[in-house]
mmCIF file of C-alpha atoms and ligand atoms in Angstrom:
data_model
loop_
_atom_site.group_PDB
_atom_site.id
_atom_site.type_symbol
_atom_site.label_atom_id
_atom_site.label_comp_id
_atom_site.label_asym_id
_atom_site.label_seq_id
_atom_site.Cartn_x
_atom_site.Cartn_y
_atom_site.Cartn_z
ATOM 1 C CA MET A 188 -0.301 -0.404 -0.070
ATOM 2 C CA ALA A 189 1.573 3.498 -0.315
ATOM 3 C CA TYR A 190 1.812 5.781 1.732
ATOM 4 C CA ASP A 191 -1.261 7.956 2.522
ATOM 5 C CA ARG A 192 -0.539 11.729 2.759
ATOM 6 C CA ASN A 193 -3.525 12.242 4.058
ATOM 7 C CA ASN A 194 -3.718 9.921 7.370
ATOM 8 C CA ILE A 195 -4.677 11.813 10.395
ATOM 9 C CA PHE A 196 -0.605 11.165 12.409
ATOM 10 C CA ALA A 197 0.382 13.029 8.640
ATOM 11 C CA ARG A 198 -1.629 15.896 9.035
ATOM 12 C CA ILE A 199 -1.274 16.223 12.702
ATOM 13 C CA ILE A 200 2.947 16.646 11.761
ATOM 14 C CA ARG A 201 2.283 19.013 8.693
ATOM 15 C CA GLY A 202 -0.480 21.462 12.007
ATOM 16 C CA GLU A 203 -3.119 20.487 9.624
ATOM 17 C CA ILE A 204 -5.271 19.169 12.937
ATOM 18 C CA PRO A 205 -4.889 19.614 16.978
ATOM 19 C CA ALA A 206 -2.827 17.595 19.448
ATOM 20 C CA HIS A 207 -2.132 17.501 22.531
ATOM 21 C CA LYS A 208 2.119 17.630 22.276
ATOM 22 C CA VAL A 209 3.831 16.544 24.412
ATOM 23 C CA HIS A 210 7.540 16.461 22.848
ATOM 24 C CA GLU A 211 8.907 17.781 19.378
ATOM 25 C CA ASP A 212 11.929 17.786 17.625
ATOM 26 C CA ALA A 213 12.981 17.898 14.681
ATOM 27 C CA HIS A 214 12.174 14.427 14.492
ATOM 28 C CA THR A 215 9.724 12.719 15.596
ATOM 29 C CA LEU A 216 6.131 14.275 17.539
ATOM 30 C CA ALA A 217 4.975 12.943 20.874
ATOM 31 C CA PHE A 218 1.133 13.568 21.406
ATOM 32 C CA MET A 219 -1.841 12.151 23.390
ATOM 33 C CA ASP A 220 -3.659 9.163 21.831
ATOM 34 C CA VAL A 221 -7.245 10.336 21.546
ATOM 35 C CA MET A 222 -9.041 7.292 22.210
ATOM 36 C CA PRO A 223 -6.261 5.942 25.959
ATOM 37 C CA GLN A 224 -7.155 2.508 26.516
ATOM 38 C CA SER A 225 -4.948 3.435 30.207
ATOM 39 C CA ASP A 226 -4.465 7.209 30.918
ATOM 40 C CA GLY A 227 -1.201 8.826 30.181
ATOM 41 C CA HIS A 228 -1.583 6.570 26.738
ATOM 42 C CA THR A 229 0.819 8.231 24.748
ATOM 43 C CA LEU A 230 2.131 7.734 20.870
ATOM 44 C CA VAL A 231 5.224 8.550 18.991
ATOM 45 C CA VAL A 232 6.093 8.890 15.661
ATOM 46 C CA PRO A 233 8.840 10.078 13.807
ATOM 47 C CA LYS A 234 8.420 12.537 11.096
ATOM 48 C CA TRP A 235 9.463 10.786 7.894
ATOM 49 C CA GLU A 236 6.420 9.501 6.203
ATOM 50 C CA ALA A 237 6.631 5.493 7.067
ATOM 51 C CA GLU A 238 3.665 3.258 6.723
ATOM 52 C CA ASN A 239 5.345 1.055 9.513
ATOM 53 C CA LEU A 240 8.348 -0.464 10.310
ATOM 54 C CA PHE A 241 10.070 -1.442 7.681
ATOM 55 C CA ASP A 242 9.332 1.399 5.822
ATOM 56 C CA LEU A 243 11.841 3.811 8.523
ATOM 57 C CA PRO A 244 14.987 4.457 7.775
ATOM 58 C CA PRO A 245 18.028 3.852 9.715
ATOM 59 C CA GLU A 246 18.134 7.388 11.489
ATOM 60 C CA SER A 247 14.499 7.746 11.987
ATOM 61 C CA LEU A 248 13.727 4.388 13.377
ATOM 62 C CA ALA A 249 16.995 5.622 16.058
ATOM 63 C CA ALA A 250 15.383 8.710 16.800
ATOM 64 C CA THR A 251 11.554 7.334 16.906
ATOM 65 C CA ILE A 252 13.061 4.621 20.172
ATOM 66 C CA LEU A 253 14.638 7.524 21.885
ATOM 67 C CA ALA A 254 12.111 9.615 21.798
ATOM 68 C CA THR A 255 9.456 6.702 22.542
ATOM 69 C CA GLN A 256 12.240 5.928 25.772
ATOM 70 C CA ARG A 257 12.786 9.515 26.829
ATOM 71 C CA VAL A 258 8.820 9.977 26.597
ATOM 72 C CA ALA A 259 8.040 6.791 28.122
ATOM 73 C CA ARG A 260 10.182 7.903 31.376
ATOM 74 C CA ALA A 261 7.914 11.081 32.080
ATOM 75 C CA VAL A 262 4.463 9.143 31.633
ATOM 76 C CA LYS A 263 5.526 6.232 33.690
ATOM 77 C CA LYS A 264 6.884 9.018 36.173
ATOM 78 C CA SER A 265 3.650 11.115 36.238
ATOM 79 C CA PHE A 266 1.668 8.804 36.119
ATOM 80 C CA ASP A 267 2.719 6.634 38.829
ATOM 81 C CA ALA A 268 2.828 3.625 36.617
ATOM 82 C CA PRO A 269 4.644 0.062 37.929
ATOM 83 C CA GLY A 270 3.978 -0.849 34.121
ATOM 84 C CA LEU A 271 4.563 0.955 30.940
ATOM 85 C CA MET A 272 3.542 -1.052 27.445
ATOM 86 C CA ILE A 273 4.725 -0.160 24.040
ATOM 87 C CA ALA A 274 2.924 -1.240 21.484
ATOM 88 C CA GLN A 275 3.660 -1.068 18.240
ATOM 89 C CA LEU A 276 1.100 -2.706 15.297
ATOM 90 C CA ASN A 277 2.107 -3.416 11.820
ATOM 91 C CA GLY A 278 -0.500 -3.057 8.818
ATOM 92 C CA ARG A 279 -4.502 -4.159 9.208
ATOM 93 C CA GLY A 280 -3.759 -8.250 9.867
ATOM 94 C CA ALA A 281 -2.104 -6.747 13.406
ATOM 95 C CA GLY A 282 -4.812 -4.494 14.271
ATOM 96 C CA GLN A 283 -3.399 -1.041 12.702
ATOM 97 C CA SER A 284 -5.922 2.017 12.175
ATOM 98 C CA VAL A 285 -3.900 4.195 11.485
ATOM 99 C CA PHE A 286 -1.007 3.774 8.739
ATOM 100 C CA HIS A 287 1.624 6.205 9.858
ATOM 101 C CA ILE A 288 3.578 3.944 12.337
ATOM 102 C CA HIS A 289 3.475 4.575 15.434
ATOM 103 C CA PHE A 290 4.633 4.030 19.074
ATOM 104 C CA HIS A 291 2.239 3.186 21.381
ATOM 105 C CA ILE A 292 2.999 4.077 25.330
ATOM 106 C CA VAL A 293 0.291 1.960 27.860
ATOM 107 C CA PRO A 294 0.699 2.911 30.800
ATOM 108 C CA ARG A 295 -0.418 -0.573 32.841
ATOM 109 C CA TYR A 296 -1.412 -2.086 36.566
ATOM 110 C CA GLU A 297 -1.640 -4.899 37.978
ATOM 111 C CA GLY A 298 -4.993 -6.556 37.564
ATOM 112 C CA ILE A 299 -6.805 -3.773 35.823
ATOM 113 C CA ASP A 300 -7.641 -4.554 32.018
ATOM 114 C CA LEU A 301 -7.151 -2.309 29.335
ATOM 115 C CA ARG A 302 -9.977 -0.650 27.526
ATOM 116 C CA PHE A 303 -11.105 -1.474 24.189
ATOM 117 C CA HIS A 304 -8.039 -0.335 21.669
ATOM 118 C CA ALA A 305 -9.550 2.697 19.496
ATOM 119 C CA ARG A 306 -12.719 2.825 20.697
ATOM 120 C CA GLU A 307 -13.674 5.741 23.252
ATOM 121 C CA MET A 308 -12.811 9.684 23.235
ATOM 122 C CA ALA A 309 -10.721 10.838 25.977
ATOM 123 C CA ASP A 310 -12.705 14.146 27.454
ATOM 124 C CA PRO A 311 -9.982 17.678 25.734
ATOM 125 C CA LYS A 312 -9.649 19.300 28.761
ATOM 126 C CA LEU A 313 -8.361 15.880 30.772
ATOM 127 C CA LEU A 314 -6.019 14.999 27.473
ATOM 128 C CA ALA A 315 -4.945 18.768 27.672
ATOM 129 C CA GLU A 316 -4.123 17.559 31.509
ATOM 130 C CA HIS A 317 -2.342 15.068 30.617
ATOM 131 C CA ALA A 318 0.315 15.802 28.137
ATOM 132 C CA ALA A 319 0.756 18.877 30.790
ATOM 133 C CA ARG A 320 1.518 16.384 33.984
ATOM 134 C CA ILE A 321 3.602 15.068 31.284
ATOM 135 C CA ARG A 322 5.552 17.367 29.692
ATOM 136 C CA ALA A 323 6.612 18.325 33.126
ATOM 137 C CA ALA A 324 8.157 15.169 33.886
ATOM 138 C CA LEU A 325 10.123 15.289 30.808
ATOM 139 C CA ASP A 326 13.944 15.277 31.682
HETATM 140 P P1 DGP B 57 -3.547 1.991 15.562
HETATM 141 O O1 DGP B 57 -4.697 1.099 15.372
HETATM 142 O O2 DGP B 57 -2.225 1.516 16.194
HETATM 143 O O3 DGP B 57 -2.936 2.192 14.163
HETATM 144 O O4 DGP B 57 -3.590 2.869 16.806
HETATM 145 C C1 DGP B 57 -4.460 4.072 16.355
HETATM 146 C C2 DGP B 57 -3.736 4.871 17.908
HETATM 147 O O5 DGP B 57 -4.348 6.520 16.823
HETATM 148 C C3 DGP B 57 -5.253 4.281 18.208
HETATM 149 O O6 DGP B 57 -4.822 4.194 19.674
HETATM 150 C C4 DGP B 57 -6.339 5.786 18.872
HETATM 151 C C5 DGP B 57 -5.305 6.543 17.693
HETATM 152 N N1 DGP B 57 -6.306 7.502 16.979
HETATM 153 C C6 DGP B 57 -7.128 7.938 16.069
HETATM 154 N N2 DGP B 57 -7.211 8.800 15.510
HETATM 155 C C7 DGP B 57 -6.448 9.691 16.047
HETATM 156 C C8 DGP B 57 -6.492 10.588 16.640
HETATM 157 O O7 DGP B 57 -7.111 12.123 15.503
HETATM 158 N N3 DGP B 57 -5.365 11.655 17.599
HETATM 159 C C9 DGP B 57 -4.895 11.625 18.176
HETATM 160 N N4 DGP B 57 -4.152 12.134 18.672
HETATM 161 N N5 DGP B 57 -5.066 9.930 18.095
HETATM 162 C C10 DGP B 57 -5.833 8.954 16.975
#
């Protein structure tokens, strides 16, 4: 499948639609997932136009996983999460629904199930609050 330049994350990267951003640099952007599976669910994307893991050149992949590590640290700290799940889906068969590669950062707590994937929109005010909390915890 050819990369669709109008996918929702491409539009967020270009600033055409808003997102609750927590981190941005020359190569990557991180923002709150609007349908969080757990409070604090954050997405990290490369600015490089790639649909999945296999389309991303090494420099961009390196920058993205490093940004994911940094943001994940801040999510863990700000949500006091004992566990943290990093997920990255490749292809419709894996459940990918937005075709610009992204890493999910999801706080996990023992015995507490995740909410459904990409199902329920969160209150934008709450997402703004969570983004501010994560930004404040970035080192
Ligand atoms: P995946 O299925 O791995 O492609 O995950 C896509 C995620 O993106 C899913 O958790 C819901 C989230 N999402 C969908 N549309 C938007 C949007 O417009 N803005 C934000 N911030 N997240 C979105």
